Structures are given as structure tokens and as C-alpha cells.
PDB file of C-alpha atoms in Angstrom:
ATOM      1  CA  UNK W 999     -21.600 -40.096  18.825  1.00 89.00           C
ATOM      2  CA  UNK W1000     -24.298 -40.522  16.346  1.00 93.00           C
ATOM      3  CA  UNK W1001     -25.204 -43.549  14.815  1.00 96.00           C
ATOM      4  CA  UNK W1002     -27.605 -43.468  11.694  1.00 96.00           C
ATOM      5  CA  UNK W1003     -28.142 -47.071  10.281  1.00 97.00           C
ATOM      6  CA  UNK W1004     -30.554 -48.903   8.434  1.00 97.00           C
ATOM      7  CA  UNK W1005     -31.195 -52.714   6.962  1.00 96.00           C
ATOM      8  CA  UNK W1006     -32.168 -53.151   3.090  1.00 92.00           C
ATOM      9  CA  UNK W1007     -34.544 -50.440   2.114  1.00 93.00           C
ATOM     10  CA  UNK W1008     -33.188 -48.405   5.562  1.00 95.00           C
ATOM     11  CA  UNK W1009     -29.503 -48.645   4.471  1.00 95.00           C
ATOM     12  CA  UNK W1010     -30.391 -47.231   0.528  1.00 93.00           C
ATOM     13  CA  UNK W1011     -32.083 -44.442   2.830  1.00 94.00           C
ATOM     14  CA  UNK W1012     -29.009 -43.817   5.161  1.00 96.00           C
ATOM     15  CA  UNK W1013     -26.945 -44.102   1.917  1.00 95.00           C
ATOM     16  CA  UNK W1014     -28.835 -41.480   0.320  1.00 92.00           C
ATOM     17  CA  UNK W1015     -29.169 -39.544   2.751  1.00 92.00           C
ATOM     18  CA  UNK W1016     -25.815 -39.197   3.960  1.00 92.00           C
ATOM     19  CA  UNK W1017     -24.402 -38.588   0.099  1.00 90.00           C
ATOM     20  CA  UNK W1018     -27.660 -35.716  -0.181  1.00 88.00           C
ATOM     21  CA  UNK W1019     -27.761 -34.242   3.337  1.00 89.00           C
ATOM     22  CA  UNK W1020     -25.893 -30.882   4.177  1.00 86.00           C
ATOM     23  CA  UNK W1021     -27.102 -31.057   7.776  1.00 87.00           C
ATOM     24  CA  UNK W1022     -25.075 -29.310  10.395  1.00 89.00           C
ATOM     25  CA  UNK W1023     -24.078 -32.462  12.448  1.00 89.00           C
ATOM     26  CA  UNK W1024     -21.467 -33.573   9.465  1.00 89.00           C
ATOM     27  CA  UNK W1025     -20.037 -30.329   9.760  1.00 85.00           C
ATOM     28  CA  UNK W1026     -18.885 -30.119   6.355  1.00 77.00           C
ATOM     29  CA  UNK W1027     -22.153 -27.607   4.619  1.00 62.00           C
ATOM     30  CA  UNK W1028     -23.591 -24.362   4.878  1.00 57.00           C
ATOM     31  CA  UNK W1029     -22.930 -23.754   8.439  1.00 50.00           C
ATOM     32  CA  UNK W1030     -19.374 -22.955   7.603  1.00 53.00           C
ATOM     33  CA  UNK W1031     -20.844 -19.852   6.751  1.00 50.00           C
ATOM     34  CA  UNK W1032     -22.805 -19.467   9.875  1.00 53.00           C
ATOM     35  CA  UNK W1033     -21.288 -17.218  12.587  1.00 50.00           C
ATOM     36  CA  UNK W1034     -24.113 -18.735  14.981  1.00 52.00           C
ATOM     37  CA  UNK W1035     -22.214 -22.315  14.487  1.00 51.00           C
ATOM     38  CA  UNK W1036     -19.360 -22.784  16.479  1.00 47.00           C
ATOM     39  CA  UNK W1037     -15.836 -23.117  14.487  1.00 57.00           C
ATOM     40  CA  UNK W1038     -14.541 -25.475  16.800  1.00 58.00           C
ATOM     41  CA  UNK W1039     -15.007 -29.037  14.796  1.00 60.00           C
ATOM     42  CA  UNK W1040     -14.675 -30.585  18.980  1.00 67.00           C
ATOM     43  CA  UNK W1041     -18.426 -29.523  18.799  1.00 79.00           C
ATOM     44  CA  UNK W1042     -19.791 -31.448  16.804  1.00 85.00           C
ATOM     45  CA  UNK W1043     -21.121 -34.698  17.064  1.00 88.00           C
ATOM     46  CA  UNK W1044     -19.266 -37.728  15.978  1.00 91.00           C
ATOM     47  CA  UNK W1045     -21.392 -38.934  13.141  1.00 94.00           C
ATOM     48  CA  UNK W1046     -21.460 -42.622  11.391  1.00 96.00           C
ATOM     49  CA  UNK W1047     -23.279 -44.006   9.036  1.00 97.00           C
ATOM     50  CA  UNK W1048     -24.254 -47.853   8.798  1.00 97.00           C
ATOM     51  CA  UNK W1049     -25.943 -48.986   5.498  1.00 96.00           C
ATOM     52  CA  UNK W1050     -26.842 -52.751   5.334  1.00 95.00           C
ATOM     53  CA  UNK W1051     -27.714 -54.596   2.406  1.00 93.00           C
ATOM     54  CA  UNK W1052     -28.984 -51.996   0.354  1.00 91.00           C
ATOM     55  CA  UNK W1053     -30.958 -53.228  -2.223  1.00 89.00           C
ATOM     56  CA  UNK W1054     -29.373 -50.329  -4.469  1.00 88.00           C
ATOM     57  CA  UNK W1055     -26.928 -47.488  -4.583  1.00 91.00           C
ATOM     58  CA  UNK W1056     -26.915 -44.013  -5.678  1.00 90.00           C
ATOM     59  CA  UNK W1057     -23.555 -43.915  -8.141  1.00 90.00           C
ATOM     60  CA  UNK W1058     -21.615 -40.504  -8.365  1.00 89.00           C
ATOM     61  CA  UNK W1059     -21.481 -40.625 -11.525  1.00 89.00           C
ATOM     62  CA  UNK W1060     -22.457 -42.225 -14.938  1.00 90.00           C
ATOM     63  CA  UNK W1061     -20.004 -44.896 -14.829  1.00 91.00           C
ATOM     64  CA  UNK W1062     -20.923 -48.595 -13.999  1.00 89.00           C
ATOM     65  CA  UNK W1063     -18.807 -52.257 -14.337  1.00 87.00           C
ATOM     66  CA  UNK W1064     -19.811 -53.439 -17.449  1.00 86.00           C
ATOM     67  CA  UNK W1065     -18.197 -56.345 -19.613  1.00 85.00           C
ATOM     68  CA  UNK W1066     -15.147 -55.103 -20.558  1.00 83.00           C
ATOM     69  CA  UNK W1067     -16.082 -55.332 -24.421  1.00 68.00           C
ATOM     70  CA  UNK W1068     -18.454 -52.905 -25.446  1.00 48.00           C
ATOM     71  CA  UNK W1069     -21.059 -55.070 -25.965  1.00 44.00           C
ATOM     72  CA  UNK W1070     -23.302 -55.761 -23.203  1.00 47.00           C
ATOM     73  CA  UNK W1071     -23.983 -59.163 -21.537  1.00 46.00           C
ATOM     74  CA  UNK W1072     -26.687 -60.590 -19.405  1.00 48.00           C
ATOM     75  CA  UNK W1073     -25.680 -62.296 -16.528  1.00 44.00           C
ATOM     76  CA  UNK W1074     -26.738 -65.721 -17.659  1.00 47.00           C
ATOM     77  CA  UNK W1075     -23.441 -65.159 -20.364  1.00 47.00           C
ATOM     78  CA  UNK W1076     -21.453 -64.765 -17.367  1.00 43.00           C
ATOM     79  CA  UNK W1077     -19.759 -66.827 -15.391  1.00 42.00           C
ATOM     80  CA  UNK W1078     -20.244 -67.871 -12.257  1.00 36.00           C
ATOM     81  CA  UNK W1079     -18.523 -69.344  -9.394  1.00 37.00           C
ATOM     82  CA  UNK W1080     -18.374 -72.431  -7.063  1.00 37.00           C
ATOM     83  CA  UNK W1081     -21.764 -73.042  -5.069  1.00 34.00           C
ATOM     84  CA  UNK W1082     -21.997 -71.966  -1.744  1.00 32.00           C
ATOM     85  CA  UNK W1083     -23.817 -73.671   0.323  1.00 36.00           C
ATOM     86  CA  UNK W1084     -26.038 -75.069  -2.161  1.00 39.00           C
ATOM     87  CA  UNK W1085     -27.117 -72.097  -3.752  1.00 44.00           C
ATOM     88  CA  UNK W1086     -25.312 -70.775  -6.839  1.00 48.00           C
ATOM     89  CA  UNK W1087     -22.988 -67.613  -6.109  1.00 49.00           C
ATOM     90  CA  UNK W1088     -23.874 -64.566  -8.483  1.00 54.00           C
ATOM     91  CA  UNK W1089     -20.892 -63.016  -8.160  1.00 69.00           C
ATOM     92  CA  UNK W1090     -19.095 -61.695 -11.551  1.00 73.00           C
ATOM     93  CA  UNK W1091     -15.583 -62.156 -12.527  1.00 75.00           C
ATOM     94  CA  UNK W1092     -14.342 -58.732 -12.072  1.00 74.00           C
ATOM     95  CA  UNK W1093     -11.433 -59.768 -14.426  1.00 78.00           C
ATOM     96  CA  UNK W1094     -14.467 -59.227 -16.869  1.00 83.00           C
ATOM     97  CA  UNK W1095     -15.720 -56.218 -16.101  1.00 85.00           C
ATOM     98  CA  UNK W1096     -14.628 -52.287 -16.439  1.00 89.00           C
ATOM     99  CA  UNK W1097     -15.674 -49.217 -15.143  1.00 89.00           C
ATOM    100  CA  UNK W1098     -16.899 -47.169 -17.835  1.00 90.00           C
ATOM    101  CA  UNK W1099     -19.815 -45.758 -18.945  1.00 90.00           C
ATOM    102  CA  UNK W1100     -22.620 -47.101 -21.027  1.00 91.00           C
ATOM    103  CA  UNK W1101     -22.023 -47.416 -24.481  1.00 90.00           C
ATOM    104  CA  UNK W1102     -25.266 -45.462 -26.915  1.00 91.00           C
ATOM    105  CA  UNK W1103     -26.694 -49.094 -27.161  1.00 89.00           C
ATOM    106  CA  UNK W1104     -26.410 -50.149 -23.144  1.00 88.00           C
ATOM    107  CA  UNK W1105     -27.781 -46.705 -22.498  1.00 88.00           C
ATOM    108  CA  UNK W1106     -30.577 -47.331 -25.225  1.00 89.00           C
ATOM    109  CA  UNK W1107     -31.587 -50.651 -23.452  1.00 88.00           C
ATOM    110  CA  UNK W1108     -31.397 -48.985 -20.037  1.00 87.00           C
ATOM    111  CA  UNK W1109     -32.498 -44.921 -20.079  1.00 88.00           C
ATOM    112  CA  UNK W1110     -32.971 -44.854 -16.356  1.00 87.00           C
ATOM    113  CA  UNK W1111     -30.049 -46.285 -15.396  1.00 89.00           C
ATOM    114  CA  UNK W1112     -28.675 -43.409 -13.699  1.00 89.00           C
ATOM    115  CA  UNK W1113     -31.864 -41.541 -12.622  1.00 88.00           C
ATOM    116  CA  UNK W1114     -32.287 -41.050  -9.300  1.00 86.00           C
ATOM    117  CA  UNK W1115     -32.800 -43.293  -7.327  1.00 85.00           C
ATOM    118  CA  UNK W1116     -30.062 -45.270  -9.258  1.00 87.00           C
ATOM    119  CA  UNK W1117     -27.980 -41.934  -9.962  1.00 86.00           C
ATOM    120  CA  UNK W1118     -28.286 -38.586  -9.444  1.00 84.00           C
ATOM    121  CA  UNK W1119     -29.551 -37.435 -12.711  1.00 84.00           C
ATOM    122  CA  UNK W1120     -33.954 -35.655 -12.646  1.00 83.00           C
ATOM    123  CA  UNK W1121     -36.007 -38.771 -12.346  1.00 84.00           C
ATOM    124  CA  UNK W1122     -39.471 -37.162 -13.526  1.00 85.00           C
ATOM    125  CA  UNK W1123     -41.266 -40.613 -11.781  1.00 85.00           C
ATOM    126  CA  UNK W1124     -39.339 -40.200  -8.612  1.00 83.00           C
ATOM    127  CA  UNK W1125     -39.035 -36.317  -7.841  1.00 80.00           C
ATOM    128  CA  UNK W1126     -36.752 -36.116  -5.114  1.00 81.00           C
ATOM    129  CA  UNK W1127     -36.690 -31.752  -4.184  1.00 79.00           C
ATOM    130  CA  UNK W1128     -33.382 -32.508  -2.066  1.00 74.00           C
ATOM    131  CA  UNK W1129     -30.991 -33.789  -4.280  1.00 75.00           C
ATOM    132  CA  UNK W1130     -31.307 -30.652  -6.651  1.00 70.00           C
ATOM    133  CA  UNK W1131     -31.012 -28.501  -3.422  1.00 74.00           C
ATOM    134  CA  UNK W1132     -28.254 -30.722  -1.274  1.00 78.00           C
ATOM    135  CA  UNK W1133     -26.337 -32.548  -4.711  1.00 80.00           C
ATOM    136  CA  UNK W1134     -26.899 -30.474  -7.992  1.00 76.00           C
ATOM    137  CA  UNK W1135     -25.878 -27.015  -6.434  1.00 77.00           C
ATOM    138  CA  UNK W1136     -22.538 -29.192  -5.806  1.00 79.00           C
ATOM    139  CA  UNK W1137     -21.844 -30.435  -9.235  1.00 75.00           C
ATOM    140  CA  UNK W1138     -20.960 -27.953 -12.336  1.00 64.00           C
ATOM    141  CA  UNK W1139     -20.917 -30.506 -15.401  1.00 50.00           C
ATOM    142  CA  UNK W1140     -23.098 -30.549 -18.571  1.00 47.00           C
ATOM    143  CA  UNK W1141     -26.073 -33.057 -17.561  1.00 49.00           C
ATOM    144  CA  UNK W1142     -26.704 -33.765 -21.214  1.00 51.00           C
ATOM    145  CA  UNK W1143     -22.947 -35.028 -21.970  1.00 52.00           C
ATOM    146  CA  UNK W1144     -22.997 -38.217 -23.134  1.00 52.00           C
ATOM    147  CA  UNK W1145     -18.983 -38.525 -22.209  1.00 51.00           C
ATOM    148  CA  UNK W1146     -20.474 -40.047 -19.061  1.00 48.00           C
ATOM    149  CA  UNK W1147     -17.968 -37.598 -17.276  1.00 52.00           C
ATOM    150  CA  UNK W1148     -18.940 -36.158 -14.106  1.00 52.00           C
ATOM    151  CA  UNK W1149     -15.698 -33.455 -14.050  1.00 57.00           C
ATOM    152  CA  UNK W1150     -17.730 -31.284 -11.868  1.00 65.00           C
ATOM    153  CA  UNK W1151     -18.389 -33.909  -9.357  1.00 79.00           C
ATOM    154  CA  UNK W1152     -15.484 -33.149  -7.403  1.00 84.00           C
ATOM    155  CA  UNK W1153     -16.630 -31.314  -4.681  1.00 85.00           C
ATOM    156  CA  UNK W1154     -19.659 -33.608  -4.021  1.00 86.00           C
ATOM    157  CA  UNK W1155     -17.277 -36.591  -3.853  1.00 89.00           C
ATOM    158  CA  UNK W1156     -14.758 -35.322  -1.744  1.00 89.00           C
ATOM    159  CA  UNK W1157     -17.862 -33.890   0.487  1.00 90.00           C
ATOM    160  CA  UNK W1158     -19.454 -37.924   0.366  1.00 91.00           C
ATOM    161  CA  UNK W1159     -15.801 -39.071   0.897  1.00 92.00           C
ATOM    162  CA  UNK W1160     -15.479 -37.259   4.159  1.00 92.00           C
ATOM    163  CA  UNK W1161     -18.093 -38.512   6.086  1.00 94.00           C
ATOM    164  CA  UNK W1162     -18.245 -41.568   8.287  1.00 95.00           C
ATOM    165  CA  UNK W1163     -19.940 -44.444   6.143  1.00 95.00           C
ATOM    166  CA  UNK W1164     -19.800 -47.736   6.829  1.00 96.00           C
ATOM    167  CA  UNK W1165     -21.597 -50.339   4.068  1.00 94.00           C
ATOM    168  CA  UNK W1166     -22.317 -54.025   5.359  1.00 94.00           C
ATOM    169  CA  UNK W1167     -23.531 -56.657   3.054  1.00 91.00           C
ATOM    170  CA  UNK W1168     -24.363 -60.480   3.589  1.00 89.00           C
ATOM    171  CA  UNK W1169     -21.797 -62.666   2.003  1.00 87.00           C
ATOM    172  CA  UNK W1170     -24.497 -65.265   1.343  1.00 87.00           C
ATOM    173  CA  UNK W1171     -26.756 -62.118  -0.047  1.00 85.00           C
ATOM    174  CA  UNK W1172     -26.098 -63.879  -3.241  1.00 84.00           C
ATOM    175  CA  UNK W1173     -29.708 -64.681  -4.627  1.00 83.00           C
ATOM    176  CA  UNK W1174     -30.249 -62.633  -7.888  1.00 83.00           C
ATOM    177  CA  UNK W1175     -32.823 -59.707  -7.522  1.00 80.00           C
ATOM    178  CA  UNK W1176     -35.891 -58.650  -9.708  1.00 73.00           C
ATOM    179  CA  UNK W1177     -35.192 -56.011 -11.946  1.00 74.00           C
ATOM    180  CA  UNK W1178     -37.224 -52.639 -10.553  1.00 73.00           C
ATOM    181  CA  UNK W1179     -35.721 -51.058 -13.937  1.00 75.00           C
ATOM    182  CA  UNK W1180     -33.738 -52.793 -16.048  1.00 81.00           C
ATOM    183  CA  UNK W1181     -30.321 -55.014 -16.563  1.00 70.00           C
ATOM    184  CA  UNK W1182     -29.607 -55.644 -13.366  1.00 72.00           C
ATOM    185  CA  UNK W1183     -31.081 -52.345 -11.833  1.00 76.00           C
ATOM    186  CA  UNK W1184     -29.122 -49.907 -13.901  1.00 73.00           C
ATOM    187  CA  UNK W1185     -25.960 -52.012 -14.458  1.00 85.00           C
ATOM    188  CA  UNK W1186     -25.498 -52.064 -10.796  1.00 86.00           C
ATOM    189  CA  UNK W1187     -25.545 -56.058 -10.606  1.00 81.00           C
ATOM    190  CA  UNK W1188     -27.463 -59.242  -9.699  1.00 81.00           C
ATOM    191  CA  UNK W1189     -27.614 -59.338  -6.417  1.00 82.00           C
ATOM    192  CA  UNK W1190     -26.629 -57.499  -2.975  1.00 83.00           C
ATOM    193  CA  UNK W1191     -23.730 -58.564  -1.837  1.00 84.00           C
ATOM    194  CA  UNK W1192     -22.158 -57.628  -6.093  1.00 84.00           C
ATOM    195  CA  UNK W1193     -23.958 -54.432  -5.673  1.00 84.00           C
ATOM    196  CA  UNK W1194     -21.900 -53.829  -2.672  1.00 85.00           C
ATOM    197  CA  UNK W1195     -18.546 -54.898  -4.235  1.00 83.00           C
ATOM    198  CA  UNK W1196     -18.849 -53.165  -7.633  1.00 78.00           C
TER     199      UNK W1196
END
């Protein structure tokens, strides 16, 4: 067995790397094609992945959890729960929030939201040669669609959805983050432990 794990910014790297990499170990890429690999799945290693308090995640697609009306909030509108141990939980009342994509405005106030590192869309500031090798050549969708619909993700999400990952997160990780970007990191959420539930 094969254990890749990582703490904070290691488990955004084993997260990304694990959704990017078509390495032979997962047993799931090019060397299906490869008559030098052996067919016999027994083989290959036994491979896990442990990501820890990421600070961020890569999102399949262009869909976040948003307030369910279609304007957007800050988190100070929100609500918040009980304290925890003195310190005020961040978490949002999922009741409250939807999985959609950004309305024109929310994407207006946040262009980057889903560039990579945040997504998987270019990020000129951040050029990343992998993810168009290892993640574009698997989706076949129109980039420029604002629908927010990643139809042609199907393939890399049922590749992503095969593999051993295992996410851990504090449950006291509660303390509200910095924004590297913009609301919330790209809609993602306040702090690590909501990043890890939404």
C-alpha cells in the first residue's frame, strides 16, 4: 500500500494531485493502453490519499454553495452558530445555501473564482502545464459557457471518484481565513473545516 498525505498546504497538494495525476500506480490512465503494463489490477499498488485541512479545494466544476437567493451575501449577513469553546463557529446554515453557479454579478465580484488553483479553468498568474495535459484532455465542454455546466466533466469525475481519497479537517478549524482572492476564496467558504463540508 501507498500512502500519499499531506497537512494544510500538503493536503491542497495531495488533493490536486490526485484529481490531476494519470500516474500508473492508480491504474485507471494511459497505461490501459500499454501492453508493457500488466492487466492484472492484483499488480498494482494499493493507493490512498490523505488530505488534511486544506486550506482550499480544486471544484469540478463551476458550481459553489451560495445563498440560496441570487443575491450574494457576506458572511457577516449570515448566521452563525453556538460558540465553541469560546471562539465563534463559522459554520453556515446549509439550509441557506444552494449549489449553483455564480450568478453574472457574483461572478463579476469574483472572476477568479474558479481558476486554477480554485477550479480548473487557465489561470494566466498560476500556469499549471499538468492540468491541461492530465484534466482538460478529460473534459469536452465549452470553457466559455456561462451555464456554469461542466456536461463534459464526466469522465474526469468518475476518474477522481475512483480513487482512494480520504479528506480530514479539524472540527475546531473554525477561525475565518484571509481572502487570497476574493469572497471567501472563490465562494468556497470562511474557514477550513466549511471548506471541507461544502
Amino acid at each position: 500500500r501507498i500512502v500519499v498525505a499531506g497537512h494544510s498546504a500538503g493536503g491542497q497538494f495531495v488533493h490536486r494531485w490526485g484529481l490531476s495525476s494519470d500516474s500508473w500506480c492508480f491504474g485507471d490512465g494511459e497505461e490501459k493502453k500499454n501492453d508493457n503494463v500488466a492487466e492484472d489490477n492484483d499488480a498494482l499498488p494499493s493507493v490512498r490519499l490523505v488530505a488534511a485541512n486544506p486550506r482550499s479545494y480544486a471544484y469540478l466544476d463551476k458550481r459553489r454553495y451560495l445563498p440560496a437567493t441570487a443575491v450574494a451575501t457576506t458572511t457577516e449577513d449570515m448566521p452563525l452558530e453556538e460558540e465553541l469553546s469560546g471562539e465563534t463557529e463559522t459554520l453556515s446554515p446549509f439550509d441557506k445555501l444552494e449549489f449553483r453557479s455564480p450568478t453574472s454579478s457574483e461572478r463579476d465580484d469574483c472572476q477568479e473564482y474558479n481558476r486554477y488553483c480554485w477550479g480548473l479553468e487557465d489561470n494566466p498568474d498560476l500556469p499549471a502545464p499538468y492540468i491541461i495535459d492530465n484534466v482538460d484532455k478529460l473534459i469536452v465542454t465549452n470553457k466559455d459557457d456561462d451555464s456554469g455546466d461542466y456536461d463534459g466533466n464526466t469522465e474526469l469525475f468518475l476518474r477522481y471518484a475512483s480513487r482512494d481519497v480520504l479528506y480530514l479537517s479539524g472540527e475546531r478549524d473554525t477561525k475565518q481565513l484571509g481572502d487570497q482572492i476574493c469572497h471567501e476564496d472563490g465562494y468556497q467558504g470562511p474557514s477550513r473545516r466549511e471548506r471541507s463540508e461544502r
